[in-house]
mmCIF file of C-alpha atoms in Angstrom:
data_model
loop_
_atom_site.group_PDB
_atom_site.id
_atom_site.type_symbol
_atom_site.label_atom_id
_atom_site.label_comp_id
_atom_site.label_asym_id
_atom_site.label_seq_id
_atom_site.Cartn_x
_atom_site.Cartn_y
_atom_site.Cartn_z
ATOM 1 C CA MET T 31 64.470 107.124 162.078
ATOM 2 C CA ALA T 32 65.319 105.925 158.335
ATOM 3 C CA ALA T 33 68.275 104.303 159.864
ATOM 4 C CA THR T 34 65.605 102.089 161.498
ATOM 5 C CA ALA T 35 64.088 100.829 158.488
ATOM 6 C CA GLY T 36 64.320 97.339 157.712
ATOM 7 C CA GLN T 37 65.415 96.748 160.807
ATOM 8 C CA VAL T 38 64.115 95.084 163.746
ATOM 9 C CA ILE T 39 62.747 98.064 166.637
ATOM 10 C CA VAL T 40 62.262 96.851 170.218
ATOM 11 C CA CYS T 41 59.859 99.526 171.675
ATOM 12 C CA LYS T 42 57.442 99.525 174.032
ATOM 13 C CA ALA T 43 53.393 98.347 173.713
ATOM 14 C CA ALA T 44 50.883 97.476 175.591
ATOM 15 C CA VAL T 45 50.152 93.654 176.084
ATOM 16 C CA ALA T 46 46.520 92.270 175.894
ATOM 17 C CA TRP T 47 47.298 88.799 177.125
ATOM 18 C CA GLU T 48 43.769 88.105 177.887
ATOM 19 C CA ALA T 49 39.802 89.289 178.365
ATOM 20 C CA GLY T 50 39.070 91.837 180.884
ATOM 21 C CA LYS T 51 42.743 92.022 182.845
ATOM 22 C CA PRO T 52 45.137 95.048 182.689
ATOM 23 C CA LEU T 53 47.828 95.317 180.048
ATOM 24 C CA VAL T 54 51.219 94.693 180.677
ATOM 25 C CA LEU T 55 54.489 96.920 179.109
ATOM 26 C CA GLU T 56 56.223 94.444 177.264
ATOM 27 C CA ASP T 57 58.989 95.325 175.136
ATOM 28 C CA VAL T 58 58.274 94.180 171.991
ATOM 29 C CA GLU T 59 59.921 93.627 168.250
ATOM 30 C CA VAL T 60 58.075 95.410 165.762
ATOM 31 C CA ALA T 61 59.628 93.435 161.899
ATOM 32 C CA PRO T 62 60.140 95.487 159.199
ATOM 33 C CA PRO T 63 57.549 95.286 156.756
ATOM 34 C CA GLN T 64 56.357 93.802 154.256
ATOM 35 C CA LYS T 65 54.734 94.189 150.905
ATOM 36 C CA MET T 66 52.425 97.814 150.479
ATOM 37 C CA GLU T 67 52.840 97.555 154.514
ATOM 38 C CA VAL T 68 54.470 101.128 156.817
ATOM 39 C CA ARG T 69 55.760 100.751 159.617
ATOM 40 C CA ILE T 70 54.637 104.222 161.977
ATOM 41 C CA LYS T 71 55.778 105.053 164.912
ATOM 42 C CA ILE T 72 53.264 106.401 166.688
ATOM 43 C CA LEU T 73 53.088 109.691 169.156
ATOM 44 C CA TYR T 74 49.306 109.806 170.097
ATOM 45 C CA THR T 75 46.328 107.174 170.666
ATOM 46 C CA SER T 76 43.132 107.666 172.439
ATOM 47 C CA LEU T 77 41.053 104.448 174.519
ATOM 48 C CA CYS T 78 37.586 104.103 171.718
ATOM 49 C CA HIS T 79 35.122 102.056 172.888
ATOM 50 C CA THR T 80 35.809 98.553 170.410
ATOM 51 C CA ASP T 81 38.469 98.601 172.046
ATOM 52 C CA VAL T 82 36.771 97.846 176.194
ATOM 53 C CA TYR T 83 34.617 95.927 173.583
ATOM 54 C CA PHE T 84 37.221 93.249 172.169
ATOM 55 C CA TRP T 85 39.160 93.798 174.964
ATOM 56 C CA GLU T 86 36.736 92.202 177.160
ATOM 57 C CA ALA T 87 35.768 89.773 174.807
ATOM 58 C CA LYS T 88 32.161 88.997 176.174
ATOM 59 C CA GLY T 89 29.513 89.456 172.745
ATOM 60 C CA GLN T 90 33.145 88.473 170.245
ATOM 61 C CA ASN T 91 35.292 85.903 169.399
ATOM 62 C CA PRO T 92 38.215 85.843 171.870
ATOM 63 C CA VAL T 93 41.639 87.314 169.592
ATOM 64 C CA PHE T 94 45.058 87.047 172.933
ATOM 65 C CA PRO T 95 47.929 88.016 173.541
ATOM 66 C CA ARG T 96 47.092 90.878 171.057
ATOM 67 C CA ILE T 97 48.043 94.395 170.785
ATOM 68 C CA LEU T 98 44.510 96.951 170.433
ATOM 69 C CA GLY T 99 44.550 100.573 169.737
ATOM 70 C CA HIS T 100 43.453 102.426 166.749
ATOM 71 C CA GLU T 101 42.751 105.756 167.390
ATOM 72 C CA ALA T 102 46.146 107.044 166.537
ATOM 73 C CA GLY T 103 48.532 109.759 164.767
ATOM 74 C CA GLY T 104 51.919 108.918 163.840
ATOM 75 C CA ILE T 105 54.823 110.335 162.413
ATOM 76 C CA VAL T 106 56.406 107.244 158.756
ATOM 77 C CA GLU T 107 59.391 105.484 160.056
ATOM 78 C CA SER T 108 59.712 103.573 156.285
ATOM 79 C CA VAL T 109 58.370 102.365 154.086
ATOM 80 C CA GLY T 110 57.588 98.129 152.794
ATOM 81 C CA GLU T 111 57.915 97.372 148.516
ATOM 82 C CA GLY T 112 55.595 98.603 146.250
ATOM 83 C CA VAL T 113 54.214 101.993 148.337
ATOM 84 C CA THR T 114 54.528 104.798 147.362
ATOM 85 C CA ASP T 115 52.146 107.458 147.983
ATOM 86 C CA LEU T 116 53.946 107.124 151.797
ATOM 87 C CA ALA T 117 57.162 107.938 152.974
ATOM 88 C CA PRO T 118 59.263 108.031 156.290
ATOM 89 C CA GLY T 119 58.361 111.916 157.257
ATOM 90 C CA ASP T 120 55.023 111.523 156.912
ATOM 91 C CA HIS T 121 52.303 112.580 159.668
ATOM 92 C CA VAL T 122 49.163 109.764 158.898
ATOM 93 C CA LEU T 123 46.736 108.664 160.740
ATOM 94 C CA PRO T 124 46.135 104.965 161.019
ATOM 95 C CA VAL T 125 42.734 104.058 160.511
ATOM 96 C CA PHE T 126 40.272 100.265 161.087
ATOM 97 C CA THR T 127 38.961 100.225 157.600
ATOM 98 C CA GLY T 128 40.614 100.813 154.196
ATOM 99 C CA GLU T 129 40.637 101.678 150.796
ATOM 100 C CA CYS T 130 42.924 99.539 148.300
ATOM 101 C CA LYS T 131 41.618 102.466 145.114
ATOM 102 C CA GLU T 132 41.516 99.400 143.253
ATOM 103 C CA CYS T 133 37.689 97.354 144.135
ATOM 104 C CA ALA T 134 34.684 98.338 143.534
ATOM 105 C CA HIS T 135 33.589 99.939 146.811
ATOM 106 C CA CYS T 136 36.777 102.311 146.045
ATOM 107 C CA LYS T 137 36.013 102.844 142.693
ATOM 108 C CA SER T 138 31.775 103.885 144.405
ATOM 109 C CA GLU T 139 30.999 107.533 144.565
ATOM 110 C CA GLU T 140 27.938 105.677 147.395
ATOM 111 C CA SER T 141 30.723 103.141 148.980
ATOM 112 C CA ASN T 142 33.647 103.121 150.762
ATOM 113 C CA MET T 143 33.211 99.617 152.237
ATOM 114 C CA CYS T 144 36.850 98.534 150.539
ATOM 115 C CA ASP T 145 36.755 94.172 149.452
ATOM 116 C CA LEU T 146 40.352 93.925 150.565
ATOM 117 C CA LEU T 147 40.740 96.109 153.728
ATOM 118 C CA ARG T 148 37.512 95.875 155.409
ATOM 119 C CA ILE T 149 37.845 96.519 159.132
ATOM 120 C CA ASN T 150 37.105 92.560 160.111
ATOM 121 C CA THR T 151 37.470 92.618 164.415
ATOM 122 C CA ASP T 152 38.800 88.741 164.617
ATOM 123 C CA ARG T 153 41.861 88.552 162.047
ATOM 124 C CA GLY T 154 45.548 89.299 163.295
ATOM 125 C CA VAL T 155 47.515 88.337 160.518
ATOM 126 C CA MET T 156 48.444 91.225 158.212
ATOM 127 C CA LEU T 157 47.570 90.683 154.916
ATOM 128 C CA HIS T 158 50.396 89.372 152.605
ATOM 129 C CA ASP T 159 51.790 86.342 154.173
ATOM 130 C CA ALA T 160 49.364 86.017 156.993
ATOM 131 C CA LYS T 161 52.077 86.659 160.711
ATOM 132 C CA SER T 162 51.873 88.831 162.513
ATOM 133 C CA ARG T 163 54.476 91.872 163.157
ATOM 134 C CA PHE T 164 54.950 91.127 166.870
ATOM 135 C CA SER T 165 56.215 89.355 169.151
ATOM 136 C CA ILE T 166 58.192 89.063 172.053
ATOM 137 C CA ASN T 167 60.777 85.915 172.524
ATOM 138 C CA GLY T 168 59.792 84.600 168.290
ATOM 139 C CA LYS T 169 56.325 84.226 170.193
ATOM 140 C CA PRO T 170 53.831 86.183 167.961
ATOM 141 C CA ILE T 171 51.486 88.841 169.154
ATOM 142 C CA TYR T 172 48.711 88.924 167.074
ATOM 143 C CA HIS T 173 47.295 93.199 165.756
ATOM 144 C CA PHE T 174 43.993 94.334 166.746
ATOM 145 C CA LEU T 175 41.683 96.284 163.454
ATOM 146 C CA GLY T 176 44.791 95.639 161.644
ATOM 147 C CA THR T 177 46.350 98.510 163.021
ATOM 148 C CA SER T 178 47.765 98.169 167.629
ATOM 149 C CA THR T 179 48.025 101.723 168.325
ATOM 150 C CA PHE T 180 48.856 100.989 171.760
ATOM 151 C CA SER T 181 52.499 100.113 170.589
ATOM 152 C CA GLU T 182 55.791 102.587 170.320
ATOM 153 C CA TYR T 183 56.239 101.673 166.859
ATOM 154 C CA THR T 184 53.490 99.965 164.173
ATOM 155 C CA VAL T 185 53.188 97.930 161.204
ATOM 156 C CA ILE T 186 50.153 98.966 159.004
ATOM 157 C CA HIS T 187 48.928 98.554 154.927
ATOM 158 C CA VAL T 188 49.449 101.430 153.532
ATOM 159 C CA GLY T 189 45.667 100.910 152.429
ATOM 160 C CA CYS T 190 44.906 102.279 156.240
ATOM 161 C CA LEU T 191 46.405 105.013 156.939
ATOM 162 C CA ALA T 192 46.048 108.727 154.897
ATOM 163 C CA LYS T 193 48.393 111.464 155.178
ATOM 164 C CA ILE T 194 47.326 114.355 156.441
ATOM 165 C CA ASN T 195 48.755 118.175 156.860
ATOM 166 C CA PRO T 196 51.993 118.220 159.060
ATOM 167 C CA LEU T 197 50.600 121.139 160.440
ATOM 168 C CA ALA T 198 47.831 119.957 162.593
ATOM 169 C CA PRO T 199 48.303 118.910 166.100
ATOM 170 C CA LEU T 200 48.444 115.598 166.028
ATOM 171 C CA ASP T 201 46.573 115.165 170.420
ATOM 172 C CA LYS T 202 44.008 116.442 168.946
ATOM 173 C CA VAL T 203 42.969 115.122 165.719
ATOM 174 C CA CYS T 204 44.036 111.688 166.185
ATOM 175 C CA ILE T 205 40.601 111.206 167.193
ATOM 176 C CA MET T 206 39.180 111.337 164.133
ATOM 177 C CA SER T 207 40.635 107.843 163.239
ATOM 178 C CA CYS T 208 38.168 107.242 164.207
ATOM 179 C CA GLY T 209 34.970 107.612 166.883
ATOM 180 C CA PHE T 210 34.556 111.276 165.447
ATOM 181 C CA CYS T 211 34.327 110.810 161.863
ATOM 182 C CA THR T 212 31.410 107.409 162.707
ATOM 183 C CA GLY T 213 29.796 109.903 164.218
ATOM 184 C CA PHE T 214 30.028 112.676 162.802
ATOM 185 C CA GLY T 215 29.702 111.519 158.993
ATOM 186 C CA ALA T 216 26.960 109.313 159.655
ATOM 187 C CA THR T 217 24.503 112.482 160.187
ATOM 188 C CA VAL T 218 26.385 114.779 157.411
ATOM 189 C CA ASN T 219 26.974 111.812 155.067
ATOM 190 C CA VAL T 220 24.293 110.186 156.010
ATOM 191 C CA ALA T 221 21.481 111.250 157.114
ATOM 192 C CA LYS T 222 21.506 114.357 155.906
ATOM 193 C CA PRO T 223 19.103 116.213 159.186
ATOM 194 C CA LYS T 224 18.574 119.792 157.372
ATOM 195 C CA ARG T 225 18.801 122.759 158.859
ATOM 196 C CA GLY T 226 15.737 123.265 160.828
ATOM 197 C CA SER T 227 15.036 119.686 161.415
ATOM 198 C CA SER T 228 14.614 117.827 164.624
ATOM 199 C CA VAL T 229 17.269 114.698 165.017
ATOM 200 C CA ALA T 230 17.215 112.039 168.153
ATOM 201 C CA ILE T 231 20.396 110.968 169.217
ATOM 202 C CA PHE T 232 21.508 107.285 170.623
ATOM 203 C CA GLY T 233 23.276 107.214 172.662
ATOM 204 C CA LEU T 234 25.447 110.315 173.923
ATOM 205 C CA GLY T 235 28.627 108.852 174.515
ATOM 206 C CA ALA T 236 32.006 109.991 172.152
ATOM 207 C CA VAL T 237 30.239 108.576 168.746
ATOM 208 C CA GLY T 238 26.684 110.394 169.967
ATOM 209 C CA LEU T 239 28.730 113.259 170.016
ATOM 210 C CA ALA T 240 30.216 113.618 167.735
ATOM 211 C CA ALA T 241 26.733 112.589 166.352
ATOM 212 C CA ALA T 242 25.033 115.178 168.192
ATOM 213 C CA GLU T 243 27.787 118.036 166.849
ATOM 214 C CA GLY T 244 27.322 116.962 162.416
ATOM 215 C CA ALA T 245 23.042 118.175 163.445
ATOM 216 C CA ARG T 246 23.854 120.685 165.119
ATOM 217 C CA VAL T 247 26.109 121.854 162.312
ATOM 218 C CA SER T 248 23.377 120.874 159.584
ATOM 219 C CA GLY T 249 21.309 123.585 161.019
ATOM 220 C CA ALA T 250 19.184 120.329 162.795
ATOM 221 C CA SER T 251 16.719 122.986 165.300
ATOM 222 C CA ARG T 252 16.467 120.185 167.595
ATOM 223 C CA ILE T 253 18.730 117.497 169.170
ATOM 224 C CA ILE T 254 17.055 115.277 171.524
ATOM 225 C CA GLY T 255 19.797 112.757 173.323
ATOM 226 C CA VAL T 256 18.519 109.100 174.160
ATOM 227 C CA ASP T 257 20.853 107.752 177.364
ATOM 228 C CA ILE T 258 19.717 106.335 179.856
ATOM 229 C CA ASN T 259 22.836 107.608 182.289
ATOM 230 C CA PRO T 260 21.062 111.338 182.889
ATOM 231 C CA SER T 261 24.768 112.166 184.206
ATOM 232 C CA ARG T 262 25.767 112.317 180.154
ATOM 233 C CA PHE T 263 23.083 115.206 178.613
ATOM 234 C CA GLU T 264 24.984 118.141 181.131
ATOM 235 C CA GLN T 265 27.803 117.388 178.796
ATOM 236 C CA ALA T 266 26.041 116.143 176.362
ATOM 237 C CA LYS T 267 24.739 120.112 175.336
ATOM 238 C CA LYS T 268 28.138 121.645 174.582
ATOM 239 C CA PHE T 269 27.585 119.332 171.906
ATOM 240 C CA GLY T 270 24.663 121.430 170.329
ATOM 241 C CA VAL T 271 21.735 119.159 172.255
ATOM 242 C CA THR T 272 18.577 120.890 172.952
ATOM 243 C CA GLU T 273 16.471 118.045 175.735
ATOM 244 C CA PHE T 274 17.067 114.355 176.845
ATOM 245 C CA VAL T 275 15.050 111.623 176.824
ATOM 246 C CA ASN T 276 15.790 109.416 179.147
ATOM 247 C CA PRO T 277 13.448 104.951 178.311
ATOM 248 C CA LYS T 278 14.119 104.159 182.582
ATOM 249 C CA ASP T 279 11.906 107.898 183.011
ATOM 250 C CA HIS T 280 8.967 106.095 180.684
ATOM 251 C CA LYS T 281 6.590 103.668 180.657
ATOM 252 C CA LYS T 282 5.905 103.263 177.330
ATOM 253 C CA PRO T 283 8.969 102.537 174.300
ATOM 254 C CA VAL T 284 11.025 104.879 173.691
ATOM 255 C CA GLN T 285 9.621 105.354 170.087
ATOM 256 C CA GLU T 286 6.712 106.878 171.782
ATOM 257 C CA VAL T 287 7.557 108.973 173.809
ATOM 258 C CA ILE T 288 9.514 110.373 171.051
ATOM 259 C CA ALA T 289 6.871 110.927 169.015
ATOM 260 C CA ASP T 290 4.749 112.023 171.016
ATOM 261 C CA ILE T 291 6.379 114.965 171.264
ATOM 262 C CA THR T 292 7.273 115.764 168.018
ATOM 263 C CA ASP T 293 4.350 115.303 166.359
ATOM 264 C CA GLY T 294 5.107 112.309 164.937
ATOM 265 C CA GLY T 295 8.085 112.029 165.003
ATOM 266 C CA VAL T 296 12.019 113.314 164.345
ATOM 267 C CA ASP T 297 13.746 113.858 160.557
ATOM 268 C CA ARG T 298 16.303 111.840 161.316
ATOM 269 C CA SER T 299 17.766 110.343 164.269
ATOM 270 C CA VAL T 300 21.228 108.197 165.244
ATOM 271 C CA GLU T 301 22.010 105.049 166.373
ATOM 272 C CA CYS T 302 24.972 105.228 168.124
ATOM 273 C CA THR T 303 25.249 102.287 171.167
ATOM 274 C CA GLY T 304 25.083 98.700 169.434
ATOM 275 C CA ASN T 305 22.405 97.799 171.525
ATOM 276 C CA ILE T 306 19.410 96.093 169.381
ATOM 277 C CA ASP T 307 16.549 97.708 170.910
ATOM 278 C CA ALA T 308 17.931 100.975 170.913
ATOM 279 C CA MET T 309 18.401 100.383 167.493
ATOM 280 C CA ILE T 310 15.388 99.560 167.126
ATOM 281 C CA SER T 311 13.103 103.276 168.989
ATOM 282 C CA ALA T 312 15.755 104.681 167.028
ATOM 283 C CA PHE T 313 14.539 103.396 163.153
ATOM 284 C CA GLU T 314 10.919 102.680 164.756
ATOM 285 C CA CYS T 315 10.817 106.849 166.594
ATOM 286 C CA VAL T 316 11.493 108.997 163.058
ATOM 287 C CA HIS T 317 8.769 110.758 161.026
ATOM 288 C CA ASP T 318 6.038 108.263 158.892
ATOM 289 C CA GLY T 319 7.107 109.979 154.583
ATOM 290 C CA TRP T 320 10.065 111.585 155.212
ATOM 291 C CA GLY T 321 11.552 110.220 158.238
ATOM 292 C CA VAL T 322 15.267 108.588 157.995
ATOM 293 C CA ALA T 323 17.277 105.943 160.766
ATOM 294 C CA VAL T 324 21.028 105.722 161.042
ATOM 295 C CA LEU T 325 22.169 102.520 162.911
ATOM 296 C CA VAL T 326 25.956 103.925 163.929
ATOM 297 C CA GLY T 327 27.055 101.060 166.701
ATOM 298 C CA VAL T 328 28.032 97.814 166.517
ATOM 299 C CA PRO T 329 25.691 95.130 167.702
ATOM 300 C CA HIS T 330 26.462 91.411 169.541
ATOM 301 C CA LYS T 331 27.255 89.341 166.626
ATOM 302 C CA GLU T 332 23.996 86.789 167.490
ATOM 303 C CA ALA T 333 21.393 89.419 167.659
ATOM 304 C CA THR T 334 18.681 90.118 165.198
ATOM 305 C CA PHE T 335 16.706 93.786 164.294
ATOM 306 C CA ARG T 336 13.031 92.914 164.438
ATOM 307 C CA THR T 337 10.269 95.728 163.519
ATOM 308 C CA HIS T 338 6.649 95.777 161.732
ATOM 309 C CA PRO T 339 6.992 96.097 157.866
ATOM 310 C CA GLY T 340 4.561 98.535 157.481
ATOM 311 C CA ASN T 341 7.304 100.284 158.865
ATOM 312 C CA PHE T 342 9.203 100.719 155.740
ATOM 313 C CA LEU T 343 6.042 100.736 154.255
ATOM 314 C CA ASN T 344 4.974 103.410 155.385
ATOM 315 C CA GLU T 345 7.885 105.534 154.100
ATOM 316 C CA ARG T 346 10.269 105.344 156.673
ATOM 317 C CA THR T 347 14.279 103.989 155.505
ATOM 318 C CA LEU T 348 17.003 102.289 157.570
ATOM 319 C CA LYS T 349 20.107 102.803 156.438
ATOM 320 C CA GLY T 350 24.018 101.676 158.183
ATOM 321 C CA THR T 351 26.611 103.294 158.075
ATOM 322 C CA PHE T 352 30.488 102.752 158.745
ATOM 323 C CA PHE T 353 33.586 105.237 159.905
ATOM 324 C CA GLY T 354 30.572 107.872 158.432
ATOM 325 C CA ASN T 355 30.729 106.681 154.771
ATOM 326 C CA TYR T 356 34.742 108.226 154.708
ATOM 327 C CA LYS T 357 37.259 107.323 152.074
ATOM 328 C CA PRO T 358 39.795 107.158 154.464
ATOM 329 C CA ARG T 359 42.946 108.128 152.681
ATOM 330 C CA SER T 360 40.397 110.276 150.043
ATOM 331 C CA ASP T 361 38.344 111.835 152.267
ATOM 332 C CA LEU T 362 39.810 112.234 156.470
ATOM 333 C CA PRO T 363 43.057 114.808 154.706
ATOM 334 C CA GLY T 364 39.864 117.066 154.453
ATOM 335 C CA VAL T 365 38.306 116.720 157.289
ATOM 336 C CA VAL T 366 41.709 117.308 159.531
ATOM 337 C CA GLU T 367 42.074 120.416 157.309
ATOM 338 C CA LYS T 368 38.099 121.632 158.178
ATOM 339 C CA TYR T 369 39.622 121.157 161.712
ATOM 340 C CA MET T 370 42.725 123.133 160.821
ATOM 341 C CA ASN T 371 40.314 125.940 158.734
ATOM 342 C CA LYS T 372 38.427 126.358 162.381
ATOM 343 C CA GLU T 373 34.992 125.014 160.854
ATOM 344 C CA LEU T 374 35.672 121.815 163.344
ATOM 345 C CA GLU T 375 36.058 121.470 167.122
ATOM 346 C CA LEU T 376 37.671 117.783 169.212
ATOM 347 C CA GLU T 377 39.258 119.430 171.890
ATOM 348 C CA LYS T 378 36.128 119.244 173.649
ATOM 349 C CA PHE T 379 35.117 115.769 173.113
ATOM 350 C CA ILE T 380 39.277 114.990 175.534
ATOM 351 C CA THR T 381 38.475 114.477 178.898
ATOM 352 C CA HIS T 382 41.779 113.066 180.041
ATOM 353 C CA LYS T 383 44.843 113.425 178.617
ATOM 354 C CA VAL T 384 47.693 110.323 179.549
ATOM 355 C CA PRO T 385 50.825 108.552 179.506
ATOM 356 C CA PHE T 386 51.900 105.884 177.766
ATOM 357 C CA SER T 387 53.028 104.146 180.633
ATOM 358 C CA GLU T 388 50.114 104.852 182.837
ATOM 359 C CA ILE T 389 47.427 103.255 179.726
ATOM 360 C CA ASN T 390 44.963 101.475 182.283
ATOM 361 C CA LYS T 391 43.888 104.206 183.410
ATOM 362 C CA ALA T 392 41.532 105.201 180.342
ATOM 363 C CA PHE T 393 40.325 101.848 180.490
ATOM 364 C CA ASP T 394 38.712 102.872 184.426
ATOM 365 C CA TYR T 395 37.759 106.193 182.687
ATOM 366 C CA MET T 396 35.965 104.155 180.306
ATOM 367 C CA LEU T 397 34.727 101.939 182.075
ATOM 368 C CA LYS T 398 33.315 104.740 184.999
ATOM 369 C CA GLY T 399 31.426 106.219 182.764
ATOM 370 C CA GLU T 400 33.493 109.686 182.966
ATOM 371 C CA SER T 401 36.062 109.970 179.940
ATOM 372 C CA LEU T 402 35.110 110.811 175.651
ATOM 373 C CA ARG T 403 38.042 110.638 175.213
ATOM 374 C CA CYS T 404 41.303 109.792 176.848
ATOM 375 C CA ILE T 405 44.954 110.573 174.750
ATOM 376 C CA ILE T 406 47.659 107.821 175.936
ATOM 377 C CA ARG T 407 50.541 110.233 174.961
ATOM 378 C CA MET T 408 53.073 107.442 173.742
ATOM 379 C CA GLU T 409 56.421 109.590 174.779
#
């Protein structure tokens, strides 16, 4: 791979030319990495609902043409000026947020919200020179979340790459670069349910099921899945969910239903839908005195959270989380090792696999609600 260092690479990429239209496989030019950047050969990527959300561009600013994708695994092809902790051949997971290791957030034990590299959904260019590394016939193609993994090669800031065990199977651990860690970490790092406690999970997609898995691993005795799609219930049992509530089956608010069946409310709740009503319900369904609700889902940009202040005065706690409170470079390699040591299961999240040439099938599976994670093989 080193023979291509410093040169433009022409490769296949799936380009989103406009909102909601099928991606088109194009020959794109990928420029060499600049200062503090790394060029990666992507081997496997997977489709996350966030990709679909920004591809549809209904609740966010449309930025097109764009190369989407942010959940992936790959190998370093070459590094730019100033990169010292990665080298060609290293196995890495790209992450939509980063860790510069120098800002106040990175130095804090409590935060993973890097000042320099935190998520920016509107930025379609690299930080170093505000230019894209992708082009077609001289026309720039925009980046997505600093990762753009729907391309055989991509350029990423070094701070958004976690170096991992080269023995880890990239077609499995690639889902750790977003969905799995976001849900699992929200439970184990933020909600922190005690053994024998009750946990409500709002939304039983891949992130919600990862949150449920975190509750199961933590030893929760009751894990209540809340979803308006009952077809998800049977599958959720594999992830430790013990009972289910479909808000559509009840005339009263779901938080009241949960309070009734749990003698006052659950000990912890984790909201994984981004629906503002679900967020409010997740907070109001936790027990007074000690209940903790954790918000994971990304809301519509104009959404507002409304609840009575008495819910706080009655000693309920509301928290937010970002990538499960994991610091990408510092923490992700250790999470991969947990999988390698058989402490974590990833296979049950992977429901479909397609070659890169059929990437639009992955979108179809997700839009139909048929998939948790569809792995896209680049070669």
